[in-house]
Amino acid sequence: MIEPNGSGSTLPGPTGPQVLFASVDEFLNWGRTNSLWFLQFATACCGIELMQTGCSRFDTDHLGMLPRSSPRAADVMIVAGTITHKMASRVRTLWEQMAEPRWVISMGSCANAGGPFSKYSYSVLNGIDKLIPVDVYVPGCPPRPEALIDGTEALKERIRKYQMFGIRDTEAIVIE
Amino acid sequence: MKNDELFGLLQVLYPDVSSTVAETGEIQWQVPTGIFLEVARTLKDDPRFAFDSLMCLSGLDLSKYPTAVKGEFVGELLACVYHLHSFEHGHEVCVSVTVPKDETASIPSVEPIWLVAGYFEREILDLYGIAFPGNHDPRRLMMPEDWIGHPLRKDYQYPSNYSTWELKREGQNFTSGPYA
Amino acid sequence: MSHEIQEQNDDLITINMGPHHPSTHGVLRLVIQTDGEMVKTCKPEIGYLHRSIEKIGENLEWYQFVPYTDRVDYVCSMNANLAYCLGVEALLNTKPETAVEIPLRADCIRVLFAELNRISSHLVGVGAAAMDMGAYTPFLHGITQREFINDIFEKTCGARLTYNYICIGGVMRDLHQGAEAEIRAFLDQLEPAMHSFNALITTNTIFRGRYAGVAPISREKAIAYGMVGPNLRASGVDWDLRRDRPYGIYPKLKFAVPVGGAYGGSKGVLGDCYDRYIVRLLEIVESIKICRQVLDMMPPPAEQADDPVGGYRVDVTKKLRTPPKGGIYTRVENPRGETGYYLVSDGSKMPYRLKIRTGSFTSLSIFETLVPGLMVSDVVALIGSLDIVLPEVDR
Amino acid sequence: MNFGPVQQSIAASLASWGVPHSGSELAALLILLLIPFGVAFSIAGVAQYFERKVSAVVSRRFGPSTAGGEGILRLVVSCAFFFLPAATRARLEKTVANLPGVKQVLFVVSYLGLGQIVADGLKMFLKEDIVPRAADRFLFRGATYVLLLASFVALVAMPISQNFYLSDFSVAALYVSAVTSVGVVGLLMAGWGSNNKYSLLGGVRAVAQIVSYEIPIALTIATVAMWSGTLSLHGMIAAQYHPGVLSFLGWNLFQSPFFLILSVVYYTAGLAECNRTPFDFSESEQELIGGVGTEYSGLRWGLIFIAEYTDMILVGGIFASLFLGGYQSPIGEQWIVALPPVWEALVHGAIFCAKFLASIGVMMWLRWTLPRFRIDQVMRMAWVRLIPLSLICLFLLAASMLWFGHDGQVAQVIHGRFVSSLVVRPEGWQTASVWGATILVVAVLVVLAKKYGDPKPMPEDVRKALVGGEG
């Protein structure tokens, strides 16, 4: 097990926050937060809500978020919908194909912890945090578009503290 | 055409076809598996029946189904219920085939007759374990390939893990319903 | 990697239009073998969204299952609710002592909201079909109209997508204040909006070139493969459950049933993708008429009744504890075709078996025979025209 | 080294500042090179932002409108005052942001979302550059450089203005169409190199499309060369000179009806050349996920897009020089020619930029309204419709030139540029009769198409229900 320096990259990194790169990091993070391209991993009802969030009324484009269909060109992976056992390996491979600094938003209670199908269903995976590290959980079934945009704001708060060569905060954020 | 007149016609052709009436008024024609294929063929081709559309094909696990006598069950049986509809005459009918609930459970596939049956049968093969010889692609439809057991059976025990991840979340007891 | 195709032909490329693909409307996986652009074989793989809703149905009481019907078909969950509730009511009505009587106003609200949801479901289906062909803007105009309907539903039922509004014995609560005026205003502005939508995309020669004459389904093949709803009517079969097996207040309504007719111009064939697309658009026009008729004939709310529209009725829950024993199969006209519920009850308060037969499931069965010979872009056109929603297929 | 008067004047001014003679000429050339590449690079970045704004306007929503100038302000403040602690720097930045003038500017920039350009570029710059293990490393990396090479090298021949240009080949038009076909190799390298079935399909489709659409482009260029007598872009533009205020009458577009048809043919082929909808196969999102760019991440993917937008600039520029009189202004040309060289370069350059930006705007507008062709329809369109049409126009134009009669190869000097062209002297009635004949033929064709074109038109009641009054 490599000793995690937190930034997810295998570079041998120092442990404390980096003063030298602070101001540059702030500027780079401004760039990242204003151009957060998301991979639309839409499976079920939350997928329709994610699509309606991207449309004309709750326009994610005005926040600079473009829907991308290829994992290589995406920064954040929004897992929207129920993940069954058959689908689980795809979530993992798509996450691994994404380019570094990547983040994950788990949208909807199905992705958070199995949602309405967690008790009696034999085929639904209870929560995608068994597969990939999740940064933001957005509750709701399906969550309203405003809740999803609130989730992206919380993620932006985390990205503003992201340091290329420092500790990466991996503790999950839950939107009330 | 009334249901019992239709049944009369079929009775003439195939004597050992029986018909039961449930409390909800649903009339089910019970057809033994041996002659089921020819019965299905005549239901489709015979101009008097002309059932050209298979509306719905559902599997049924009768092992826990209560008989008329209180407190006693039908016995280890699986059933396939075919709901047929005729566009020409406009009448609908419900045919069911019962099979013992073990590895040898198999019903001849009606895919050559009603082409939609292919997917219905694959689903019942996957969720109930009834084999359908003659189906063009007899693979599991819903569950992953390496899944063990047939989930929709009444006595199905939920698995505790699948491939690499553990299914139960901490502090959650996994029940598979009052019948398990 | 799951099961591979048996005969591994070396000069064919095997492409996975896999579970994650922008145009497969969810998690449908098509394992396609192509020779360059021409598709030779296609094996759909489903089950990536199999949430075992039928097993859950067997472990819940009758009225507890209604929220799960929203998740079976989330694009038109009002119709899905209606299908299940009509099924259970039909089961209860088979015996006089457990019969359930629904107030007329509740019946009118049910049909009104079912038709509104049919409009919004077709808007998504038609918009997604145009988006798969590369036209990005019609989809957004369709979703803008859908947002108005979401607002109306949200004010009454409180949710945008999964409403859980129709319950066994009526509807949960009465319409919100000024609902009729709001719905009439929406319907009036919807017609010009649809006219501009059609002027933008439907009569566009590039779009017609891509859709006319592609993957025609003949009348016999449609019936043999159990196609239902707009896909069946596009192949020329004049069959609509709202008119031929009427339920609710549909007998009192007058509406036409649009049927396919090779509208695709010179290259158009009966039952091709363009016909399915046009039948859905014409159904939107019909639904607008139905909504207006229902609004006209809706009785005013009865003031003195403790619950005017049949929600939370104690007598219904008591009857549901001991329903009649046996099975019953009921069918309802859903935007994606006929939704059938085969309910088997063993007299207890939980269903013994609950089989959901949906329109998308059977429209997927035609893929293996229809796709060979098409081009890769035509497969995308076919998926768009069949308007498949994956949880309906996988349940 | 003589690269045009502007380069000489820059070299002269540098020499006056004491730069040795040989160095000043080279320096002047470098400055000259920076300007078009800088402009092209920034226009490509702005085009990406502009595209999202056009898509937003077309679908009734706000385009990008939150990114603003605060990022750059924060960088400037924190780099200028790096010695102050972070807290005071933040407060300082807030006070600067609230200064009266700066506040309004920041609001407008943020409202228009202009910061999006910087933000997208910055983020793409910082993404991990993934080269898939199974990919062919050399092809995968080389593809972006070949694509960029093909589009930027062709920029050299752009006729920006009379005095300021990078080069004035005598075969500039042929040079451009030759160099842009190198881009096809880049697309195929990207398609094959990323070892992904989708990008392979996208790459092969794009190659088939570009190769077959280069023929109508070459034929159009040949026709215009035949008319104006030279292959040099500057020569063609000079041939479109027309004295007087209404100088746009000199443009090729209005010289002959066949040029009108050819301009449509060229613009469609240009759309296909740079893979724009309705011909966008190298990036058709819905069918092939990302097309050629599926496996590319970060700035490498961004470079592919910059190459595509530079192609759009190229197509716009060539279209303007062939048909819209290049850098000549529509209203009166004498007063611009009379200006001193640097001012003339600026005005003509601005007019040239306005023309090709207009053509880019139309390309973007088409992208968000039209659906996409199928690959066999694209091929049929090229081989069955565009190529025969351009051949017919070429033949008819040649016939009309012979009929007009010409007074041999005349050497002319048009505002200081040696132009040897076949000067055609059509009388009034001859041009009128050519225009009249063409309009008549087209009218007859339209009537026939309307009557017999569609044997099974959509039934009238269905059409009325669908399209209603607006049909």
CSV table of C-alpha atoms in Angstrom, one decimal, chain C residues 86-232:
chain,number,residue,atom,x,y,z
C,86,LEU,CA,-56.4,0.6,-11.8
C,87,GLY,CA,-55.0,-3.0,-11.5
C,88,VAL,CA,-55.6,-3.1,-7.7
C,89,GLU,CA,-59.0,-1.5,-8.0
C,90,ALA,CA,-60.0,-4.0,-10.7
C,91,LEU,CA,-58.8,-6.8,-8.3
C,92,LEU,CA,-61.0,-5.3,-5.5
C,93,ASN,CA,-64.0,-4.8,-7.8
C,94,THR,CA,-64.2,-8.5,-8.7
C,95,LYS,CA,-66.2,-9.0,-5.4
C,96,PRO,CA,-69.1,-6.8,-4.4
C,97,GLU,CA,-68.1,-6.5,-0.8
C,98,THR,CA,-64.6,-5.3,-1.5
C,99,ALA,CA,-65.6,-3.0,-4.4
C,100,VAL,CA,-64.1,0.5,-4.4
C,101,GLU,CA,-66.0,3.5,-5.7
C,102,ILE,CA,-64.0,6.5,-7.0
C,103,PRO,CA,-65.4,10.0,-6.9
C,104,LEU,CA,-65.9,11.5,-10.4
C,105,ARG,CA,-63.6,14.5,-9.7
C,106,ALA,CA,-60.8,12.1,-8.7
C,107,ASP,CA,-61.3,10.2,-12.0
C,108,CYS,CA,-61.1,13.4,-14.0
C,109,ILE,CA,-57.9,14.5,-12.2
C,110,ARG,CA,-56.4,11.1,-12.9
C,111,VAL,CA,-57.1,11.3,-16.6
C,112,LEU,CA,-56.0,15.0,-16.8
C,113,PHE,CA,-52.7,14.3,-15.1
C,114,ALA,CA,-52.1,11.1,-17.1
C,115,GLU,CA,-52.6,13.0,-20.4
C,116,LEU,CA,-50.3,15.9,-19.2
C,117,ASN,CA,-47.7,13.4,-18.3
C,118,ARG,CA,-48.1,11.7,-21.7
C,119,ILE,CA,-47.4,15.1,-23.3
C,120,SER,CA,-44.2,15.6,-21.2
C,121,SER,CA,-43.1,12.0,-21.8
C,122,HIS,CA,-43.5,12.4,-25.6
C,123,LEU,CA,-41.7,15.7,-25.4
C,124,VAL,CA,-38.6,13.9,-23.9
C,125,GLY,CA,-38.9,11.0,-26.4
C,126,VAL,CA,-39.2,13.3,-29.4
C,127,GLY,CA,-36.5,15.7,-28.2
C,128,ALA,CA,-34.1,12.8,-27.4
C,129,ALA,CA,-34.7,11.4,-30.9
C,130,ALA,CA,-33.8,14.8,-32.5
C,131,MET,CA,-30.8,15.1,-30.2
C,132,ASP,CA,-29.4,11.7,-31.3
C,133,MET,CA,-29.4,13.0,-34.8
C,134,GLY,CA,-27.2,15.9,-33.7
C,135,ALA,CA,-29.8,18.6,-33.4
C,136,TYR,CA,-29.2,19.9,-29.9
C,137,THR,CA,-31.7,22.8,-29.8
C,138,PRO,CA,-35.1,21.0,-30.3
C,139,PHE,CA,-34.3,18.9,-27.2
C,140,LEU,CA,-33.9,22.0,-25.1
C,141,HIS,CA,-37.1,23.5,-26.4
C,142,GLY,CA,-38.9,20.2,-25.6
C,143,ILE,CA,-37.5,20.2,-22.0
C,144,THR,CA,-38.6,23.9,-21.6
C,145,GLN,CA,-42.2,22.9,-22.2
C,146,ARG,CA,-41.7,19.9,-19.9
C,147,GLU,CA,-40.6,22.2,-17.1
C,148,PHE,CA,-44.0,24.0,-17.3
C,149,ILE,CA,-45.7,20.6,-16.7
C,150,ASN,CA,-43.2,19.8,-13.9
C,151,ASP,CA,-44.3,23.1,-12.2
C,152,ILE,CA,-48.0,22.2,-12.4
C,153,PHE,CA,-47.4,18.7,-11.0
C,154,GLU,CA,-45.1,20.1,-8.3
C,155,LYS,CA,-47.7,22.5,-7.1
C,156,THR,CA,-50.2,19.7,-6.7
C,157,CYS,CA,-48.2,16.6,-5.8
C,158,GLY,CA,-45.0,18.3,-4.5
C,159,ALA,CA,-42.5,16.4,-6.7
C,160,ARG,CA,-41.0,17.0,-10.1
C,161,LEU,CA,-40.4,13.5,-11.4
C,162,THR,CA,-41.7,10.8,-9.1
C,163,TYR,CA,-45.2,11.9,-7.9
C,164,ASN,CA,-46.8,9.1,-5.9
C,165,TYR,CA,-50.0,11.1,-6.4
C,166,ILE,CA,-52.6,8.6,-7.7
C,167,CYS,CA,-53.5,6.2,-4.9
C,168,ILE,CA,-55.8,3.2,-4.7
C,169,GLY,CA,-59.3,4.7,-4.4
C,170,GLY,CA,-58.6,8.2,-5.9
C,171,VAL,CA,-55.9,10.8,-5.8
C,172,MET,CA,-53.9,11.9,-2.8
C,173,ARG,CA,-55.2,15.5,-2.6
C,174,ASP,CA,-57.2,18.0,-4.6
C,175,LEU,CA,-55.8,20.3,-7.3
C,176,HIS,CA,-53.9,23.4,-6.1
C,177,GLN,CA,-55.5,26.8,-6.2
C,178,GLY,CA,-56.0,28.1,-9.8
C,179,ALA,CA,-54.8,24.8,-11.3
C,180,GLU,CA,-57.4,24.8,-14.1
C,181,ALA,CA,-56.5,28.3,-15.3
C,182,GLU,CA,-52.8,27.4,-15.2
C,183,ILE,CA,-53.2,24.2,-17.2
C,184,ARG,CA,-55.4,26.0,-19.8
C,185,ALA,CA,-52.8,28.7,-20.1
C,186,PHE,CA,-50.1,26.1,-20.6
C,187,LEU,CA,-52.1,24.2,-23.2
C,188,ASP,CA,-52.7,27.4,-25.2
C,189,GLN,CA,-49.0,28.3,-25.4
C,190,LEU,CA,-48.0,24.7,-26.1
C,191,GLU,CA,-49.6,24.5,-29.5
C,192,PRO,CA,-47.6,27.4,-31.1
C,193,ALA,CA,-44.5,26.0,-29.3
C,194,MET,CA,-45.0,22.6,-30.9
C,195,HIS,CA,-45.6,24.3,-34.3
C,196,SER,CA,-42.2,26.0,-34.1
C,197,PHE,CA,-40.6,22.8,-32.8
C,198,ASN,CA,-41.9,20.9,-35.9
C,199,ALA,CA,-41.0,23.7,-38.2
C,200,LEU,CA,-37.5,23.5,-36.8
C,201,ILE,CA,-36.8,19.8,-36.9
C,202,THR,CA,-39.7,17.6,-38.2
C,203,THR,CA,-39.9,19.1,-41.7
C,204,ASN,CA,-36.1,19.5,-41.9
C,205,THR,CA,-34.9,17.6,-45.0
C,206,ILE,CA,-31.7,16.4,-43.3
C,207,PHE,CA,-33.7,15.0,-40.4
C,208,ARG,CA,-36.2,13.4,-42.8
C,209,GLY,CA,-33.4,11.9,-44.8
C,210,ARG,CA,-32.0,10.3,-41.6
C,211,TYR,CA,-35.3,9.0,-40.3
C,212,ALA,CA,-37.5,8.2,-43.4
C,213,GLY,CA,-37.3,4.6,-44.6
C,214,VAL,CA,-35.0,3.5,-41.8
C,215,ALA,CA,-35.8,0.2,-40.0
C,216,PRO,CA,-39.4,-0.2,-41.1
C,217,ILE,CA,-41.5,-2.7,-39.0
C,218,SER,CA,-44.3,-4.4,-40.9
C,219,ARG,CA,-47.8,-4.9,-39.4
C,220,GLU,CA,-47.3,-8.7,-38.9
C,221,LYS,CA,-43.8,-8.3,-37.4
C,222,ALA,CA,-45.1,-5.6,-35.0
C,223,ILE,CA,-47.8,-7.9,-33.7
C,224,ALA,CA,-45.6,-10.9,-33.6
C,225,TYR,CA,-42.9,-9.0,-31.6
C,226,GLY,CA,-45.6,-7.7,-29.2
C,227,MET,CA,-44.9,-4.0,-30.1
C,228,VAL,CA,-47.4,-1.7,-28.3
C,229,GLY,CA,-48.4,1.9,-28.2
C,230,PRO,CA,-47.0,4.4,-30.7
C,231,ASN,CA,-44.6,1.8,-32.1
C,232,LEU,CA,-47.6,-0.5,-33.0
